[in-house]
Amino acid sequence: MSRYAEVILPLPLDTTFTYEIPDDYQDKVVIGSRVIVPFGKKKFYTAIVVGFPFKLQGNFDVKPILLLLDSNSVVCHPQIKLWSWIADYYLCSIGDVYKAALPSGLVIESESVIEFNDDYEESLDDRLSDIEKVIVALLSSHGKMTISALEKAVDKHNLSPVIKSLLEKNAVIVSERLNERYKPKRVNYVKLAMGVEEAFAAVKRSPKQEKFLLALLEMSKMLRCSDEPKEVEREALLSRAGESIAILRAMLAKGIISQYTKEINRFSFNGASTKPLPRLSEAQAVALDKIHKSWIDHNVTLLHGVTASGKTEIYIHLIDYVLKEHKLAFYLVPEIALTTQLTRRLQAVFGKRVLIYHSKFTDNERVDVWKKLLEGSDPCVVIGARSAVFLPFKNLGLVIVDEEHEPSYKQSDPAPRYNGRDVAMVLAKMHGAKTLLGSATPSIETRYKAETGRFGLVELFDRYSGAKLPQIKVIDIIKARQKKEYVSPFALETIKVSRQALDAGNQVIFFQNRRGYAPHPQCKMCGWTPKCDYCDVIMTYHRTSGMLVCHYCGAMKTLPNVCPVCKQPAIEIYGFGTERIEDEVGKNFEGKKILRMDLDTTRNKNSYDQIISDFSSHKADILVGTQMVTKGLDFGNVTVVGVLNADTMIDIPDFRSAERAFNMISQVAGRAGRREGSTGIVIVQTTHPEHPVIKYVTTHDYLGFYKQELAERQKYYYPPFTRIIIIQIKHKEVRTVERVANIFAAKFRQLFGNRISQPERPVIDKIATWYIRRMMLKVEVTASMQKVKTIIREAYEELCADADVRRCVVVYDVDPV
């Protein structure tokens, strides 16, 4: 075996690194093992082994591996192959992909700890400040402490300058220690340590011990010849017996029972499958048959089915087919919110064979799911959001990408800026699995690929059980105001139709794609608006917290009582976010229970589940929400949906704005009237009733919209007729970012001609103190993207001769959405 291991580090570095394998670890290190390695002067990192070079490339000192964490692979070979593809395609480092892919609970990192230097003596010429004295006192009494622990103890943020000062005075010592986040769940079990008759003889003089023994025998089912014995958890046994821990200890001392500890997986489903496979309508059965036939010639098939056409039932039949083939199915969804309803539907059919994975899980829970897939061999179905594409799949047979059009599949920041849908298709191809893309409003690129033969195409244009598509009414806000039939944010017609639905015992959804209370606080005297100190945006007022919040960097400040410019108490709140809509709904629909679903109400792990469960079970009458409510949720009692301001989706300077607006309005409209006999009504409020998007939405004419949008894209050379790479230059000084952007533009103009745009200021050109300039590179679909990316990388290395270029952050966004 080679004496060296090639590893990936969880750092934004484009290369791998070589370390020496100590004699103790020879023949134990395998590809995919985690190892602890030193990097830099003092830091230690968890690295992933990806190879064993037999000779060193270059003349440099090789450091040894410090610790082997696994003698088995934690990352499989197909995963490493997928990581490499993502790094190459999305122009990021393999370290960025590693950091995004592996659950943080599996990544052991070093952290800085501070301790008092016992040899320190305070100098009269260099006295300690008050805060330095407090820190020294804390370290003297507590020993080693992390910077975060010190900050919490003194209730002060950013102690780095103080620590630096103490280091210069030799008052403290900074060292590194390894920190492991994952804590396995261990459970104590109790079992009988002797024969049953012997045990009863040992407890006959103690009624409490006899009661405890009977509870143990009952729970373990040892006295039932027909049943297999069960393991008994200690806490459950104590609860059933109703006795104290002292009784257990006494029986342990007598040797009547024994106790043992097991490491268990946190992710478990205790129920069993309770429902058979759903019955398919004739249209669904035909679609299912066409999908199977399509896979004969295509690895990827698009299922284009209208909202409430029963795509999920078809998915369930496909999953069942794959599981019977003893393979694994992967069900990808764009939002965590969707996993709630889907999990229940899948568990009802497949029971404990359903696994869930998303970012709301704790580190420990994510590691448990990872280990279950890594170590298990039983066929199962994994349902998860974007990050689930990185799981260690084995024997993968099917990938389903639901709501494939959703922009939520695209990771924006930080790197890797990958599209979960596209990565899932590559994942399936690497495993030899088939992919099904599902949507009522497919992305323009996906529908085009299906029509031109790259993907298979199956259409399902009838709603399940004969339910009809909802009627869509468009209300011209300008005309409604003129007729005094509009009281912001509702037209009187919207209120009337909603009340009729509520009086009939149905439910209503109001959609507003802006969170917060009001997006535009403004002084009515001088026009002052509160801007973020770090971004080029107006801050949004949140009444619940009473704060102004920047939705880009998260900065917060209080709303002043008087205008800081004209000194008048004239600040008014304009516009409507979901928080304010919730208030207005309460005023117009008194006595009705209201729920709100947006980023602010779903920050906790179980928030999605609670909101969706309450609304599904009709514990609330009205749901107010942002785009979260548009994505595939199934509420049987909803008959009215109100789109309160369609203009916020249409008036966006982006070539995809029309597609996004059409998809979003169509999808939220699809929440209405989803059951047989139910008539859905969708009210769209807008100041642009003649806009083409509104006309196509009103008639449910996806194909008409698709043809018009495709013609526009072809005319102006946008996808699917080109591929796009956005190049962003960031720096904290505006002059530097402009100079470097011009340098890039000049170089790329030499290389790509008019395919590269001139540098431009984006709509928001400053975020979190970073000024931004961007360029768009359009590449023909017939061109080699590999060659294009090689040219970009080589050009960047050449431009790095300029000091300003090295000081800038350069971001590549491949296939932006």
PDB file of N, CA, C and O in Angstrom, residues 24-62:
ATOM      1  N   ASP A  24       0.930   2.783  12.040  1.00  0.00           N
ATOM      2  CA  ASP A  24      -0.209   2.207  12.765  1.00  0.00           C
ATOM      3  C   ASP A  24      -1.472   2.162  11.914  1.00  0.00           C
ATOM      4  O   ASP A  24      -2.389   1.364  12.182  1.00  0.00           O
ATOM      5  N   TYR A  25      -1.546   3.048  10.914  1.00  0.00           N
ATOM      6  CA  TYR A  25      -2.757   3.137  10.096  1.00  0.00           C
ATOM      7  C   TYR A  25      -2.611   2.494   8.720  1.00  0.00           C
ATOM      8  O   TYR A  25      -3.539   2.530   7.921  1.00  0.00           O
ATOM      9  N   GLN A  26      -1.453   1.919   8.449  1.00  0.00           N
ATOM     10  CA  GLN A  26      -1.275   1.213   7.179  1.00  0.00           C
ATOM     11  C   GLN A  26      -2.307   0.080   7.096  1.00  0.00           C
ATOM     12  O   GLN A  26      -2.579  -0.622   8.065  1.00  0.00           O
ATOM     13  N   ASP A  27      -2.914  -0.077   5.919  1.00  0.00           N
ATOM     14  CA  ASP A  27      -3.931  -1.098   5.659  1.00  0.00           C
ATOM     15  C   ASP A  27      -5.252  -0.839   6.383  1.00  0.00           C
ATOM     16  O   ASP A  27      -6.162  -1.672   6.329  1.00  0.00           O
ATOM     17  N   LYS A  28      -5.366   0.296   7.070  1.00  0.00           N
ATOM     18  CA  LYS A  28      -6.632   0.645   7.741  1.00  0.00           C
ATOM     19  C   LYS A  28      -7.333   1.813   7.054  1.00  0.00           C
ATOM     20  O   LYS A  28      -8.548   1.925   7.100  1.00  0.00           O
ATOM     21  N   VAL A  29      -6.534   2.685   6.439  1.00  0.00           N
ATOM     22  CA  VAL A  29      -7.099   3.844   5.749  1.00  0.00           C
ATOM     23  C   VAL A  29      -7.666   3.392   4.409  1.00  0.00           C
ATOM     24  O   VAL A  29      -6.996   2.691   3.646  1.00  0.00           O
ATOM     25  N   VAL A  30      -8.917   3.788   4.124  1.00  0.00           N
ATOM     26  CA  VAL A  30      -9.549   3.441   2.848  1.00  0.00           C
ATOM     27  C   VAL A  30     -10.086   4.722   2.214  1.00  0.00           C
ATOM     28  O   VAL A  30     -10.219   5.759   2.876  1.00  0.00           O
ATOM     29  N   ILE A  31     -10.393   4.657   0.932  1.00  0.00           N
ATOM     30  CA  ILE A  31     -10.988   5.817   0.269  1.00  0.00           C
ATOM     31  C   ILE A  31     -12.352   6.089   0.905  1.00  0.00           C
ATOM     32  O   ILE A  31     -13.179   5.187   1.055  1.00  0.00           O
ATOM     33  N   GLY A  32     -12.552   7.339   1.301  1.00  0.00           N
ATOM     34  CA  GLY A  32     -13.783   7.725   1.991  1.00  0.00           C
ATOM     35  C   GLY A  32     -13.637   7.788   3.497  1.00  0.00           C
ATOM     36  O   GLY A  32     -14.572   8.195   4.194  1.00  0.00           O
ATOM     37  N   SER A  33     -12.465   7.413   4.035  1.00  0.00           N
ATOM     38  CA  SER A  33     -12.228   7.516   5.475  1.00  0.00           C
ATOM     39  C   SER A  33     -12.079   8.985   5.878  1.00  0.00           C
ATOM     40  O   SER A  33     -11.593   9.809   5.107  1.00  0.00           O
ATOM     41  N   ARG A  34     -12.473   9.271   7.117  1.00  0.00           N
ATOM     42  CA  ARG A  34     -12.183  10.588   7.696  1.00  0.00           C
ATOM     43  C   ARG A  34     -10.878  10.507   8.482  1.00  0.00           C
ATOM     44  O   ARG A  34     -10.663   9.541   9.234  1.00  0.00           O
ATOM     45  N   VAL A  35     -10.014  11.490   8.306  1.00  0.00           N
ATOM     46  CA  VAL A  35      -8.764  11.558   9.062  1.00  0.00           C
ATOM     47  C   VAL A  35      -8.586  12.981   9.574  1.00  0.00           C
ATOM     48  O   VAL A  35      -9.050  13.945   8.956  1.00  0.00           O
ATOM     49  N   ILE A  36      -7.953  13.103  10.726  1.00  0.00           N
ATOM     50  CA  ILE A  36      -7.607  14.417  11.261  1.00  0.00           C
ATOM     51  C   ILE A  36      -6.201  14.750  10.800  1.00  0.00           C
ATOM     52  O   ILE A  36      -5.258  13.967  10.997  1.00  0.00           O
ATOM     53  N   VAL A  37      -6.058  15.925  10.164  1.00  0.00           N
ATOM     54  CA  VAL A  37      -4.744  16.331   9.645  1.00  0.00           C
ATOM     55  C   VAL A  37      -4.448  17.767  10.071  1.00  0.00           C
ATOM     56  O   VAL A  37      -5.364  18.576  10.245  1.00  0.00           O
ATOM     57  N   PRO A  38      -3.153  18.088  10.248  1.00  0.00           N
ATOM     58  CA  PRO A  38      -2.789  19.487  10.525  1.00  0.00           C
ATOM     59  C   PRO A  38      -2.761  20.275   9.219  1.00  0.00           C
ATOM     60  O   PRO A  38      -2.427  19.750   8.160  1.00  0.00           O
ATOM     61  N   PHE A  39      -3.162  21.538   9.301  1.00  0.00           N
ATOM     62  CA  PHE A  39      -3.087  22.404   8.124  1.00  0.00           C
ATOM     63  C   PHE A  39      -2.781  23.818   8.596  1.00  0.00           C
ATOM     64  O   PHE A  39      -3.454  24.340   9.481  1.00  0.00           O
ATOM     65  N   GLY A  40      -1.755  24.417   7.991  1.00  0.00           N
ATOM     66  CA  GLY A  40      -1.320  25.714   8.487  1.00  0.00           C
ATOM     67  C   GLY A  40      -0.460  25.535   9.721  1.00  0.00           C
ATOM     68  O   GLY A  40       0.065  24.448   9.997  1.00  0.00           O
ATOM     69  N   LYS A  41      -0.329  26.586  10.492  1.00  0.00           N
ATOM     70  CA  LYS A  41       0.564  26.536  11.647  1.00  0.00           C
ATOM     71  C   LYS A  41      -0.026  25.783  12.830  1.00  0.00           C
ATOM     72  O   LYS A  41       0.675  25.033  13.512  1.00  0.00           O
ATOM     73  N   LYS A  42      -1.347  25.979  13.072  1.00  0.00           N
ATOM     74  CA  LYS A  42      -1.904  25.411  14.292  1.00  0.00           C
ATOM     75  C   LYS A  42      -3.221  24.658  14.100  1.00  0.00           C
ATOM     76  O   LYS A  42      -3.668  23.957  14.990  1.00  0.00           O
ATOM     77  N   LYS A  43      -3.873  24.824  12.972  1.00  0.00           N
ATOM     78  CA  LYS A  43      -5.221  24.302  12.793  1.00  0.00           C
ATOM     79  C   LYS A  43      -5.238  22.810  12.453  1.00  0.00           C
ATOM     80  O   LYS A  43      -4.303  22.291  11.848  1.00  0.00           O
ATOM     81  N   PHE A  44      -6.342  22.155  12.839  1.00  0.00           N
ATOM     82  CA  PHE A  44      -6.560  20.752  12.523  1.00  0.00           C
ATOM     83  C   PHE A  44      -7.927  20.623  11.854  1.00  0.00           C
ATOM     84  O   PHE A  44      -8.886  21.279  12.256  1.00  0.00           O
ATOM     85  N   TYR A  45      -8.005  19.761  10.853  1.00  0.00           N
ATOM     86  CA  TYR A  45      -9.250  19.611  10.110  1.00  0.00           C
ATOM     87  C   TYR A  45      -9.565  18.141   9.865  1.00  0.00           C
ATOM     88  O   TYR A  45      -8.675  17.292   9.845  1.00  0.00           O
ATOM     89  N   THR A  46     -10.880  17.876   9.660  1.00  0.00           N
ATOM     90  CA  THR A  46     -11.303  16.548   9.227  1.00  0.00           C
ATOM     91  C   THR A  46     -11.199  16.482   7.708  1.00  0.00           C
ATOM     92  O   THR A  46     -11.891  17.224   7.006  1.00  0.00           O
ATOM     93  N   ALA A  47     -10.340  15.632   7.206  1.00  0.00           N
ATOM     94  CA  ALA A  47     -10.151  15.481   5.763  1.00  0.00           C
ATOM     95  C   ALA A  47     -10.753  14.160   5.305  1.00  0.00           C
ATOM     96  O   ALA A  47     -10.896  13.214   6.087  1.00  0.00           O
ATOM     97  N   ILE A  48     -11.113  14.115   4.029  1.00  0.00           N
ATOM     98  CA  ILE A  48     -11.656  12.892   3.419  1.00  0.00           C
ATOM     99  C   ILE A  48     -10.611  12.313   2.468  1.00  0.00           C
ATOM    100  O   ILE A  48     -10.112  13.013   1.581  1.00  0.00           O
ATOM    101  N   VAL A  49     -10.279  11.046   2.658  1.00  0.00           N
ATOM    102  CA  VAL A  49      -9.281  10.387   1.814  1.00  0.00           C
ATOM    103  C   VAL A  49      -9.907  10.064   0.446  1.00  0.00           C
ATOM    104  O   VAL A  49     -10.969   9.442   0.374  1.00  0.00           O
ATOM    105  N   VAL A  50      -9.227  10.500  -0.634  1.00  0.00           N
ATOM    106  CA  VAL A  50      -9.755  10.255  -1.985  1.00  0.00           C
ATOM    107  C   VAL A  50      -8.770   9.492  -2.878  1.00  0.00           C
ATOM    108  O   VAL A  50      -9.087   9.178  -4.023  1.00  0.00           O
ATOM    109  N   GLY A  51      -7.583   9.186  -2.365  1.00  0.00           N
ATOM    110  CA  GLY A  51      -6.637   8.460  -3.196  1.00  0.00           C
ATOM    111  C   GLY A  51      -5.359   8.132  -2.462  1.00  0.00           C
ATOM    112  O   GLY A  51      -5.130   8.597  -1.332  1.00  0.00           O
ATOM    113  N   PHE A  52      -4.500   7.313  -3.097  1.00  0.00           N
ATOM    114  CA  PHE A  52      -3.232   6.892  -2.500  1.00  0.00           C
ATOM    115  C   PHE A  52      -2.112   7.023  -3.535  1.00  0.00           C
ATOM    116  O   PHE A  52      -1.812   6.066  -4.250  1.00  0.00           O
ATOM    117  N   PRO A  53      -1.508   8.208  -3.664  1.00  0.00           N
ATOM    118  CA  PRO A  53      -0.418   8.374  -4.640  1.00  0.00           C
ATOM    119  C   PRO A  53       0.814   7.586  -4.211  1.00  0.00           C
ATOM    120  O   PRO A  53       1.159   7.534  -3.027  1.00  0.00           O
ATOM    121  N   PHE A  54       1.487   6.958  -5.166  1.00  0.00           N
ATOM    122  CA  PHE A  54       2.662   6.153  -4.843  1.00  0.00           C
ATOM    123  C   PHE A  54       3.940   6.986  -4.788  1.00  0.00           C
ATOM    124  O   PHE A  54       4.931   6.565  -4.225  1.00  0.00           O
ATOM    125  N   LYS A  55       3.902   8.172  -5.375  1.00  0.00           N
ATOM    126  CA  LYS A  55       5.054   9.054  -5.247  1.00  0.00           C
ATOM    127  C   LYS A  55       4.579  10.490  -5.166  1.00  0.00           C
ATOM    128  O   LYS A  55       3.496  10.845  -5.648  1.00  0.00           O
ATOM    129  N   LEU A  56       5.388  11.305  -4.534  1.00  0.00           N
ATOM    130  CA  LEU A  56       5.031  12.699  -4.319  1.00  0.00           C
ATOM    131  C   LEU A  56       5.249  13.514  -5.581  1.00  0.00           C
ATOM    132  O   LEU A  56       6.219  13.318  -6.308  1.00  0.00           O
ATOM    133  N   GLN A  57       4.321  14.439  -5.819  1.00  0.00           N
ATOM    134  CA  GLN A  57       4.444  15.360  -6.941  1.00  0.00           C
ATOM    135  C   GLN A  57       5.006  16.673  -6.404  1.00  0.00           C
ATOM    136  O   GLN A  57       4.296  17.485  -5.825  1.00  0.00           O
ATOM    137  N   GLY A  58       6.307  16.900  -6.549  1.00  0.00           N
ATOM    138  CA  GLY A  58       6.903  18.126  -6.044  1.00  0.00           C
ATOM    139  C   GLY A  58       7.803  17.873  -4.859  1.00  0.00           C
ATOM    140  O   GLY A  58       7.794  16.795  -4.245  1.00  0.00           O
ATOM    141  N   ASN A  59       8.558  18.885  -4.524  1.00  0.00           N
ATOM    142  CA  ASN A  59       9.516  18.790  -3.420  1.00  0.00           C
ATOM    143  C   ASN A  59       8.997  19.589  -2.226  1.00  0.00           C
ATOM    144  O   ASN A  59       9.110  20.809  -2.177  1.00  0.00           O
ATOM    145  N   PHE A  60       8.367  18.911  -1.274  1.00  0.00           N
ATOM    146  CA  PHE A  60       7.829  19.596  -0.089  1.00  0.00           C
ATOM    147  C   PHE A  60       7.768  18.597   1.060  1.00  0.00           C
ATOM    148  O   PHE A  60       7.772  17.384   0.865  1.00  0.00           O
ATOM    149  N   ASP A  61       7.731  19.144   2.267  1.00  0.00           N
ATOM    150  CA  ASP A  61       7.635  18.306   3.461  1.00  0.00           C
ATOM    151  C   ASP A  61       6.211  17.779   3.600  1.00  0.00           C
ATOM    152  O   ASP A  61       5.238  18.530   3.462  1.00  0.00           O
ATOM    153  N   VAL A  62       6.097  16.497   3.889  1.00  0.00           N
ATOM    154  CA  VAL A  62       4.779  15.878   4.031  1.00  0.00           C
ATOM    155  C   VAL A  62       4.484  15.667   5.515  1.00  0.00           C
ATOM    156  O   VAL A  62       5.267  15.029   6.223  1.00  0.00           O
TER     157      VAL A  62
END
